PDB file of C-alpha atoms and ligand atoms in Angstrom:
ATOM      1  CA  MET H 217       6.284  23.803  -2.145  1.00 92.00           C
ATOM      2  CA  PHE H 218       5.287  22.186   1.389  1.00 94.00           C
ATOM      3  CA  ARG H 219       1.252  23.448   0.244  1.00 95.00           C
ATOM      4  CA  SER H 220       1.128  21.915  -3.315  1.00 96.00           C
ATOM      5  CA  VAL H 221       3.242  18.894  -2.153  1.00 97.00           C
ATOM      6  CA  SER H 222       0.762  18.468   1.105  1.00 97.00           C
ATOM      7  CA  ILE H 223      -2.623  19.310  -1.538  1.00 96.00           C
ATOM      8  CA  THR H 224      -1.515  16.942  -4.022  1.00 97.00           C
ATOM      9  CA  GLY H 225      -0.497  14.361  -1.464  1.00 97.00           C
ATOM     10  CA  PHE H 226      -3.789  14.041   0.720  1.00 97.00           C
ATOM     11  CA  VAL H 227      -6.375  13.808  -2.075  1.00 96.00           C
ATOM     12  CA  ALA H 228      -4.312  11.449  -4.594  1.00 97.00           C
ATOM     13  CA  CYS H 229      -4.357   9.247  -1.414  1.00 96.00           C
ATOM     14  CA  LEU H 230      -8.264   9.914  -0.234  1.00 95.00           C
ATOM     15  CA  ALA H 231      -8.661   9.537  -3.984  1.00 95.00           C
ATOM     16  CA  THR H 232      -7.049   6.186  -3.972  1.00 95.00           C
ATOM     17  CA  MET H 233      -8.814   5.176  -1.108  1.00 93.00           C
ATOM     18  CA  ALA H 234     -12.873   6.168  -2.197  1.00 91.00           C
ATOM     19  CA  LEU H 235     -11.832   4.220  -5.316  1.00 92.00           C
ATOM     20  CA  HIS H 236     -10.649   1.041  -3.431  1.00 91.00           C
ATOM     21  CA  PHE H 237     -13.718   1.741  -1.309  1.00 88.00           C
ATOM     22  CA  ILE H 238     -15.924   1.721  -4.316  1.00 87.00           C
ATOM     23  CA  ILE H 239     -14.399  -1.487  -5.629  1.00 88.00           C
ATOM     24  CA  SER H 240     -13.943  -3.889  -3.259  1.00 85.00           C
ATOM     25  CA  LYS H 241     -16.122  -2.911   0.233  1.00 80.00           C
ATOM     26  CA  PRO H 242     -18.503  -6.111   1.218  1.00 77.00           C
ATOM     27  CA  LYS H 243     -21.954  -5.664  -0.212  1.00 79.00           C
ATOM     28  CA  ALA H 244     -24.850  -3.020   2.021  1.00 81.00           C
ATOM     29  CA  ASP H 245     -26.207  -6.526   1.702  1.00 80.00           C
ATOM     30  CA  GLU H 246     -24.100  -8.419   3.632  1.00 76.00           C
ATOM     31  CA  LEU H 247     -23.635  -5.820   6.835  1.00 75.00           C
ATOM     32  CA  PHE H 248     -27.274  -4.073   6.781  1.00 79.00           C
ATOM     33  CA  GLY H 249     -29.207  -7.070   5.807  1.00 80.00           C
ATOM     34  CA  LYS H 250     -31.729  -7.532   2.910  1.00 79.00           C
ATOM     35  CA  ASP H 251     -34.802  -5.669   5.420  1.00 82.00           C
ATOM     36  CA  ARG H 252     -33.235  -2.097   6.332  1.00 80.00           C
ATOM     37  CA  SER H 253     -35.197   0.477   5.306  1.00 82.00           C
ATOM     38  CA  MET H 254     -34.332   3.525   4.395  1.00 82.00           C
ATOM     39  CA  ARG H 255     -31.495   2.801   1.928  1.00 81.00           C
ATOM     40  CA  ILE H 256     -31.196   6.262   1.260  1.00 83.00           C
ATOM     41  CA  LEU H 257     -29.763   6.540   4.470  1.00 82.00           C
ATOM     42  CA  ASP H 258     -26.707   3.904   3.613  1.00 83.00           C
ATOM     43  CA  PRO H 259     -23.722   6.347   2.775  1.00 82.00           C
ATOM     44  CA  LEU H 260     -24.020   7.667   6.357  1.00 82.00           C
ATOM     45  CA  ARG H 261     -24.974   3.870   7.397  1.00 83.00           C
ATOM     46  CA  TRP H 262     -21.312   3.615   6.025  1.00 80.00           C
ATOM     47  CA  LEU H 263     -19.837   6.312   7.516  1.00 79.00           C
ATOM     48  CA  VAL H 264     -21.407   5.174  10.991  1.00 80.00           C
ATOM     49  CA  LEU H 265     -19.800   1.670  10.198  1.00 79.00           C
ATOM     50  CA  PHE H 266     -16.318   3.284   9.072  1.00 77.00           C
ATOM     51  CA  LEU H 267     -15.968   5.327  12.403  1.00 74.00           C
ATOM     52  CA  THR H 268     -17.420   2.765  15.128  1.00 75.00           C
ATOM     53  CA  LEU H 269     -14.414   0.187  13.862  1.00 72.00           C
ATOM     54  CA  LEU H 270     -12.464   2.785  14.263  1.00 68.00           C
ATOM     55  CA  PHE H 271     -12.490   1.425  18.011  1.00 68.00           C
ATOM     56  CA  VAL H 272     -10.472  -1.635  17.516  1.00 63.00           C
ATOM     57  CA  GLU H 273     -11.651  -4.746  19.285  1.00 64.00           C
ATOM     58  CA  GLN H 274     -10.276  -4.689  23.078  1.00 63.00           C
ATOM     59  CA  LYS H 275      -9.031  -8.261  25.118  1.00 67.00           C
ATOM     60  CA  TRP H 276     -11.724  -8.478  28.079  1.00 71.00           C
ATOM     61  CA  ASN H 277      -8.130  -7.989  30.648  1.00 79.00           C
ATOM     62  CA  LEU H 278      -6.339  -5.298  31.947  1.00 79.00           C
ATOM     63  CA  VAL H 279      -3.125  -5.114  28.734  1.00 80.00           C
ATOM     64  CA  GLY H 280      -6.639  -4.844  26.356  1.00 81.00           C
ATOM     65  CA  ALA H 281      -8.552  -2.261  27.821  1.00 83.00           C
ATOM     66  CA  LEU H 282      -5.242  -0.117  28.177  1.00 85.00           C
ATOM     67  CA  ARG H 283      -4.089  -0.826  24.328  1.00 86.00           C
ATOM     68  CA  LYS H 284      -7.474   0.274  23.364  1.00 86.00           C
ATOM     69  CA  LEU H 285      -6.668   3.685  26.422  1.00 90.00           C
ATOM     70  CA  VAL H 286      -3.986   4.189  24.970  1.00 92.00           C
ATOM     71  CA  PHE H 287      -4.660   3.892  21.135  1.00 91.00           C
ATOM     72  CA  LEU H 288      -8.048   6.115  21.429  1.00 90.00           C
ATOM     73  CA  LEU H 289      -6.077   8.779  22.724  1.00 94.00           C
ATOM     74  CA  ALA H 290      -3.763   8.709  19.954  1.00 95.00           C
ATOM     75  CA  LEU H 291      -6.026   8.738  17.796  1.00 93.00           C
ATOM     76  CA  LEU H 292      -7.374  12.237  19.443  1.00 94.00           C
ATOM     77  CA  CYS H 293      -3.642  13.845  19.412  1.00 96.00           C
ATOM     78  CA  PHE H 294      -3.313  12.338  16.058  1.00 96.00           C
ATOM     79  CA  VAL H 295      -6.578  14.447  14.933  1.00 95.00           C
ATOM     80  CA  VAL H 296      -5.733  17.148  17.268  1.00 97.00           C
ATOM     81  CA  LEU H 297      -1.986  17.276  15.348  1.00 97.00           C
ATOM     82  CA  VAL H 298      -2.835  17.183  11.663  1.00 97.00           C
ATOM     83  CA  VAL H 299      -5.549  20.005  11.652  1.00 97.00           C
ATOM     84  CA  THR H 300      -3.070  22.920  13.689  1.00 97.00           C
ATOM     85  CA  GLY H 301      -0.126  21.730  11.600  1.00 96.00           C
ATOM     86  CA  PHE H 302      -1.659  21.464   8.182  1.00 97.00           C
ATOM     87  CA  VAL H 303      -5.011  24.084   8.150  1.00 96.00           C
ATOM     88  CA  PRO H 304      -2.504  27.183   9.430  1.00 96.00           C
ATOM     89  CA  PRO H 305      -0.412  26.243   5.844  1.00 95.00           C
ATOM     90  CA  LEU H 306      -2.832  24.572   3.842  1.00 96.00           C
ATOM     91  CA  ILE H 307      -5.893  26.519   4.490  1.00 93.00           C
ATOM     92  CA  LEU H 308      -4.538  29.781   5.839  1.00 92.00           C
ATOM     93  CA  GLY H 309      -1.846  30.177   4.049  1.00 91.00           C
ATOM     94  CA  LYS H 310       0.528  31.493   6.649  1.00 92.00           C
ATOM     95  CA  ALA H 311       3.054  29.018   9.084  1.00 89.00           C
ATOM     96  CA  ILE H 312       2.125  27.975  12.440  1.00 92.00           C
ATOM     97  CA  SER H 313       1.469  30.563  15.220  1.00 93.00           C
ATOM     98  CA  GLY H 314      -0.850  31.730  18.030  1.00 94.00           C
ATOM     99  CA  TRP H 315      -3.675  29.256  19.640  1.00 94.00           C
ATOM    100  CA  TRP H 316      -2.409  26.537  16.620  1.00 95.00           C
ATOM    101  CA  LEU H 317       1.165  26.463  17.966  1.00 95.00           C
ATOM    102  CA  VAL H 318       0.453  26.443  21.365  1.00 96.00           C
ATOM    103  CA  ILE H 319      -2.292  23.505  21.316  1.00 97.00           C
ATOM    104  CA  HIS H 320      -0.040  22.066  18.673  1.00 97.00           C
ATOM    105  CA  ALA H 321       2.883  22.155  21.618  1.00 94.00           C
ATOM    106  CA  THR H 322       0.269  20.363  24.081  1.00 96.00           C
ATOM    107  CA  PHE H 323      -0.608  17.812  22.179  1.00 97.00           C
ATOM    108  CA  ALA H 324       2.358  16.675  21.140  1.00 96.00           C
ATOM    109  CA  PRO H 325       4.212  14.756  23.848  1.00 95.00           C
ATOM    110  CA  VAL H 326       1.040  12.501  24.901  1.00 96.00           C
ATOM    111  CA  PHE H 327       0.804  12.041  20.881  1.00 96.00           C
ATOM    112  CA  ALA H 328       4.568  10.881  21.482  1.00 96.00           C
ATOM    113  CA  ALA H 329       4.436   8.886  24.277  1.00 96.00           C
ATOM    114  CA  CYS H 330       1.154   7.115  22.592  1.00 95.00           C
ATOM    115  CA  VAL H 331       3.258   5.766  20.226  1.00 96.00           C
ATOM    116  CA  ALA H 332       6.122   4.365  22.041  1.00 95.00           C
ATOM    117  CA  VAL H 333       3.391   2.788  24.312  1.00 94.00           C
ATOM    118  CA  LEU H 334       1.770   1.267  20.689  1.00 93.00           C
ATOM    119  CA  ALA H 335       4.945   0.295  18.709  1.00 94.00           C
ATOM    120  CA  VAL H 336       5.484  -1.681  22.128  1.00 93.00           C
ATOM    121  CA  MET H 337       1.877  -2.869  22.942  1.00 90.00           C
ATOM    122  CA  TRP H 338       1.242  -3.726  19.386  1.00 90.00           C
ATOM    123  CA  ALA H 339       5.042  -4.590  17.794  1.00 92.00           C
ATOM    124  CA  ASP H 340       4.089  -8.182  18.949  1.00 88.00           C
ATOM    125  CA  ASN H 341       0.760  -8.560  16.858  1.00 86.00           C
ATOM    126  CA  ASN H 342       2.963  -6.345  13.573  1.00 90.00           C
ATOM    127  CA  ARG H 343       5.466  -9.544  13.157  1.00 89.00           C
ATOM    128  CA  PHE H 344       5.977 -10.953   9.777  1.00 86.00           C
ATOM    129  CA  ASP H 345       5.642 -14.297  10.232  1.00 84.00           C
ATOM    130  CA  LYS H 346       3.049 -15.549   8.228  1.00 83.00           C
ATOM    131  CA  ASN H 347       3.786 -16.127   4.467  1.00 80.00           C
ATOM    132  CA  TYR H 348       3.101 -12.878   2.356  1.00 82.00           C
ATOM    133  CA  TRP H 349       4.685 -13.800   0.155  1.00 78.00           C
ATOM    134  CA  PRO H 350       5.644 -17.538  -1.136  1.00 80.00           C
ATOM    135  CA  TRP H 351       8.642 -16.835  -3.300  1.00 81.00           C
ATOM    136  CA  LEU H 352      10.389 -14.472  -1.254  1.00 78.00           C
ATOM    137  CA  ASN H 353      10.494 -16.943   1.365  1.00 78.00           C
ATOM    138  CA  ARG H 354      11.863 -19.820  -0.877  1.00 83.00           C
ATOM    139  CA  VAL H 355      14.323 -17.050  -2.285  1.00 83.00           C
ATOM    140  CA  LEU H 356      15.507 -16.620   0.999  1.00 79.00           C
ATOM    141  CA  ALA H 357      14.658 -20.045   2.362  1.00 82.00           C
ATOM    142  CA  ARG H 358      12.631 -19.248   5.159  1.00 78.00           C
ATOM    143  CA  GLN H 359      10.224 -20.878   7.237  1.00 78.00           C
ATOM    144  CA  PRO H 360       7.676 -18.498   7.852  1.00 76.00           C
ATOM    145  CA  GLN H 361       6.499 -18.714  11.775  1.00 77.00           C
ATOM    146  CA  SER H 362       2.975 -19.190  10.921  1.00 80.00           C
ATOM    147  CA  THR H 363       1.130 -21.557   7.997  1.00 80.00           C
ATOM    148  CA  GLU H 364      -2.199 -19.304   9.034  1.00 82.00           C
ATOM    149  CA  MET H 365      -4.099 -17.506   6.285  1.00 83.00           C
ATOM    150  CA  PRO H 366      -2.802 -13.759   5.996  1.00 82.00           C
ATOM    151  CA  ALA H 367      -5.550 -11.836   5.821  1.00 82.00           C
ATOM    152  CA  ARG H 368      -6.283  -9.542   3.056  1.00 80.00           C
ATOM    153  CA  HIS H 369      -5.004  -6.670   4.357  1.00 86.00           C
ATOM    154  CA  GLU H 370      -3.269  -7.928   6.759  1.00 89.00           C
ATOM    155  CA  PHE H 371       0.411  -7.432   4.520  1.00 89.00           C
ATOM    156  CA  ARG H 372       0.399  -3.669   4.114  1.00 92.00           C
ATOM    157  CA  GLN H 373      -1.464  -3.047   7.669  1.00 93.00           C
ATOM    158  CA  LYS H 374       1.680  -4.526   9.502  1.00 93.00           C
ATOM    159  CA  ILE H 375       4.385  -1.952   6.708  1.00 94.00           C
ATOM    160  CA  CYS H 376       2.250   1.037   7.412  1.00 96.00           C
ATOM    161  CA  PHE H 377       2.571  -0.479  10.949  1.00 96.00           C
ATOM    162  CA  TRP H 378       6.463  -0.008  11.035  1.00 96.00           C
ATOM    163  CA  VAL H 379       6.777   2.887   8.493  1.00 97.00           C
ATOM    164  CA  ILE H 380       4.089   4.817  11.125  1.00 97.00           C
ATOM    165  CA  ILE H 381       6.847   3.504  14.318  1.00 96.00           C
ATOM    166  CA  PHE H 382       9.965   4.603  11.807  1.00 96.00           C
ATOM    167  CA  LEU H 383       7.883   8.326  10.956  1.00 97.00           C
ATOM    168  CA  ALA H 384       7.941   9.062  14.340  1.00 96.00           C
ATOM    169  CA  LEU H 385      11.285   9.200  14.640  1.00 96.00           C
ATOM    170  CA  PRO H 386      12.362  12.502  12.424  1.00 97.00           C
ATOM    171  CA  VAL H 387       9.185  13.517  13.644  1.00 97.00           C
ATOM    172  CA  ILE H 388       9.087  14.009  16.653  1.00 95.00           C
ATOM    173  CA  LEU H 389      13.190  15.348  16.739  1.00 95.00           C
ATOM    174  CA  SER H 390      13.728  17.211  14.150  1.00 96.00           C
ATOM    175  CA  ALA H 391       9.971  18.947  16.482  1.00 93.00           C
ATOM    176  CA  VAL H 392      12.112  18.358  19.932  1.00 92.00           C
ATOM    177  CA  LEU H 393      15.477  19.089  18.437  1.00 94.00           C
ATOM    178  CA  SER H 394      14.111  22.178  17.030  1.00 91.00           C
ATOM    179  CA  MET H 395      13.874  24.009  20.400  1.00 89.00           C
ATOM    180  CA  PHE H 396      17.438  23.684  21.281  1.00 91.00           C
ATOM    181  CA  PRO H 397      19.894  26.819  20.187  1.00 89.00           C
ATOM    182  CA  LEU H 398      21.600  24.338  18.667  1.00 86.00           C
ATOM    183  CA  PHE H 399      21.352  25.106  15.146  1.00 88.00           C
ATOM    184  CA  GLY H 400      22.206  28.378  13.083  1.00 90.00           C
ATOM    185  CA  THR H 401      18.819  30.066  10.911  1.00 91.00           C
ATOM    186  CA  HIS H 402      19.808  27.535   8.240  1.00 93.00           C
ATOM    187  CA  GLY H 403      19.892  24.522  10.566  1.00 94.00           C
ATOM    188  CA  GLN H 404      16.641  25.333  11.430  1.00 94.00           C
ATOM    189  CA  GLU H 405      14.711  26.084   8.628  1.00 94.00           C
ATOM    190  CA  LEU H 406      16.048  22.666   7.518  1.00 95.00           C
ATOM    191  CA  LEU H 407      14.234  20.430  10.721  1.00 96.00           C
ATOM    192  CA  LEU H 408      11.206  23.111   9.917  1.00 94.00           C
ATOM    193  CA  GLU H 409      10.906  20.895   6.660  1.00 96.00           C
ATOM    194  CA  LEU H 410      12.248  18.126   7.898  1.00 97.00           C
ATOM    195  CA  HIS H 411       9.308  17.674  10.514  1.00 97.00           C
ATOM    196  CA  ARG H 412       7.129  18.881   7.155  1.00 96.00           C
ATOM    197  CA  TYR H 413       7.775  16.235   4.900  1.00 97.00           C
ATOM    198  CA  SER H 414       8.177  14.564   7.841  1.00 98.00           C
ATOM    199  CA  THR H 415       4.751  15.097   9.379  1.00 98.00           C
ATOM    200  CA  LEU H 416       3.258  14.592   5.695  1.00 98.00           C
ATOM    201  CA  LEU H 417       4.127  11.025   5.289  1.00 98.00           C
ATOM    202  CA  LEU H 418       3.206   9.848   9.027  1.00 98.00           C
ATOM    203  CA  ALA H 419       0.216  12.003   8.030  1.00 97.00           C
ATOM    204  CA  LEU H 420      -0.415   9.610   5.068  1.00 97.00           C
ATOM    205  CA  PHE H 421       0.694   6.394   6.290  1.00 97.00           C
ATOM    206  CA  SER H 422      -1.869   6.810   8.862  1.00 96.00           C
ATOM    207  CA  ILE H 423      -4.764   7.666   7.129  1.00 94.00           C
ATOM    208  CA  VAL H 424      -4.291   4.290   5.199  1.00 95.00           C
ATOM    209  CA  TRP H 425      -3.393   1.869   8.127  1.00 94.00           C
ATOM    210  CA  LEU H 426      -7.309   2.896   9.662  1.00 91.00           C
ATOM    211  CA  TYR H 427      -8.789   2.861   6.439  1.00 90.00           C
ATOM    212  CA  LEU H 428      -7.041  -0.988   5.962  1.00 91.00           C
ATOM    213  CA  MET H 429      -7.631  -1.066   9.657  1.00 88.00           C
ATOM    214  CA  ALA H 430     -11.700  -0.282   9.198  1.00 86.00           C
ATOM    215  CA  MET H 431     -11.526  -2.242   5.488  1.00 87.00           C
ATOM    216  CA  THR H 432     -10.411  -5.383   7.980  1.00 84.00           C
ATOM    217  CA  GLU H 433     -13.580  -5.275  10.068  1.00 81.00           C
ATOM    218  CA  MET H 434     -15.575  -4.537   7.583  1.00 82.00           C
ATOM    219  CA  GLN H 435     -14.350  -7.620   5.768  1.00 78.00           C
ATOM    220  CA  LYS H 436     -14.513 -10.131   8.622  1.00 77.00           C
ATOM    221  CA  ASN H 437     -18.613  -8.380   9.688  1.00 75.00           C
ATOM    222  CA  ALA H 438     -19.948  -9.277   6.349  1.00 74.00           C
ATOM    223  CA  ALA H 439     -17.989 -12.745   6.403  1.00 72.00           C
ATOM    224  CA  SER H 440     -19.815 -13.426   9.871  1.00 70.00           C
TER     225      SER H 440
HETATM  226  C1  HEM T 294       5.636  15.460  19.178  1.00 60.37           C
HETATM  227  C2  HEM T 294       5.624  15.367  18.441  1.00 60.37           C
HETATM  228  C3  HEM T 294       5.383  17.158  17.516  1.00 60.37           C
HETATM  229  C4  HEM T 294       5.833  18.352  18.476  1.00 60.37           C
HETATM  230  C5  HEM T 294       6.616  18.231  19.419  1.00 60.37           C
HETATM  231  C6  HEM T 294       5.734  19.468  16.948  1.00 60.37           C
HETATM  232  C7  HEM T 294       5.837  20.691  17.454  1.00 60.37           C
HETATM  233  C8  HEM T 294       5.616  21.484  15.875  1.00 60.37           C
HETATM  234  C9  HEM T 294       6.261  22.088  16.348  1.00 60.37           C
HETATM  235  C10 HEM T 294       6.862  23.103  16.820  1.00 60.37           C
HETATM  236  C11 HEM T 294       6.265  23.338  15.039  1.00 60.37           C
HETATM  237  C12 HEM T 294       6.209  24.798  14.252  1.00 60.37           C
HETATM  238  C13 HEM T 294       7.998  24.178  13.872  1.00 60.37           C
HETATM  239  C14 HEM T 294       8.209  26.010  12.856  1.00 60.37           C
HETATM  240  O1  HEM T 294       7.453  26.876  13.543  1.00 60.37           O
HETATM  241  O2  HEM T 294       9.257  26.845  13.649  1.00 60.37           O
HETATM  242  C15 HEM T 294       4.941  22.315  14.717  1.00 60.37           C
HETATM  243  C16 HEM T 294       4.940  22.938  13.185  1.00 60.37           C
HETATM  244  C17 HEM T 294       4.173  22.268  12.081  1.00 60.37           C
HETATM  245  N1  HEM T 294       3.627  19.979  12.409  1.00 60.37           N
HETATM  246 FE1  HEM T 294       4.275  19.768  14.525  1.00 60.37          FE
HETATM  247  N2  HEM T 294       4.699  18.536  16.574  1.00 60.37           N
HETATM  248  C18 HEM T 294       5.325  17.596  16.725  1.00 60.37           C
HETATM  249  C19 HEM T 294       3.733  16.206  15.636  1.00 60.37           C
HETATM  250  C20 HEM T 294       3.879  16.877  14.483  1.00 60.37           C
HETATM  251  C21 HEM T 294       2.495  15.671  14.015  1.00 60.37           C
HETATM  252  C22 HEM T 294       2.201  14.175  14.381  1.00 60.37           C
HETATM  253  C23 HEM T 294       2.235  16.359  13.245  1.00 60.37           C
HETATM  254  C24 HEM T 294       0.996  15.607  12.089  1.00 60.37           C
HETATM  255  C25 HEM T 294       1.176  14.722  11.662  1.00 60.37           C
HETATM  256  C26 HEM T 294       2.531  17.628  12.644  1.00 60.37           C
HETATM  257  C27 HEM T 294       2.652  18.780  11.864  1.00 60.37           C
HETATM  258  C28 HEM T 294       2.897  19.685  12.052  1.00 60.37           C
HETATM  259  C29 HEM T 294       2.953  21.205  10.347  1.00 60.37           C
HETATM  260  C30 HEM T 294       2.215  20.567   9.092  1.00 60.37           C
HETATM  261  C31 HEM T 294       3.375  21.584  11.028  1.00 60.37           C
HETATM  262  C32 HEM T 294       4.345  23.078  10.234  1.00 60.37           C
HETATM  263  C33 HEM T 294       3.565  24.023   9.841  1.00 60.37           C
HETATM  264  C34 HEM T 294       3.892  25.119   9.053  1.00 60.37           C
HETATM  265  O3  HEM T 294       4.216  25.015   8.725  1.00 60.37           O
HETATM  266  O4  HEM T 294       3.870  25.802   9.751  1.00 60.37           O
HETATM  267  N3  HEM T 294       2.858  18.204  14.490  1.00 60.37           N
HETATM  268  N4  HEM T 294       5.328  21.231  14.913  1.00 60.37           N
END
């Protein structure tokens, strides 16, 4: 069950993002210039641009540098945890064990610490302070704190950010609690299922969040 649900989730998520990218990506001429040669390399140009956009903008002070470092470390841990967590059950058809589990359990606490630090450092940037849904603000008689127009994917990005921070709790607690002899066999099985499905949701929302972040930067570049 976990295998088919995960495969469906990843395929549906990646297919939706690919479709959204084809429909809403900026024109290649705007980003790479009309007079570029070897247009056949455009797909490679897009991939490289996408990956470089994951290296978030950095403010030139200590906090800015620290924030970027923690983000890149969290991204590295996330990739390692997704690969070591999902490849055994989804591709190899077996439960995580051996080196997969050792590497997984090694990167896990680093990931947990990075998520906690990023939650504090980025909470202010992810406040719902703009007029995202004017009709809702009217219904709630709420005055948005900022009159600035929200960027295109800003609202969805902020939703994903808070969902990821929220999901990190069951992801971490389910794994850590399973390490203590507190629950019987049935409890351990429940904790593993909770860990599996909460990590699946965390992985999907994180992929969407990274995609929206790269698209926002890409559209900013195209507009400038
Ligand atoms: C603090 C964070 C984490 C800790 C301590 C942790 C620890 C563990 C442990 C001990 C297992 C093996 C459970 C067992 O077989 O009984 C496991 C399984 C798994 N973990 Fe994590 N993990 C963490 C974060 C993550 C994250 C962030 C992901 C992916 C986004 C992930 C994906 C998975 C998956 C998919 C499995 C199930 C593998 C299977 O079905 O055999 N984990 N994790």
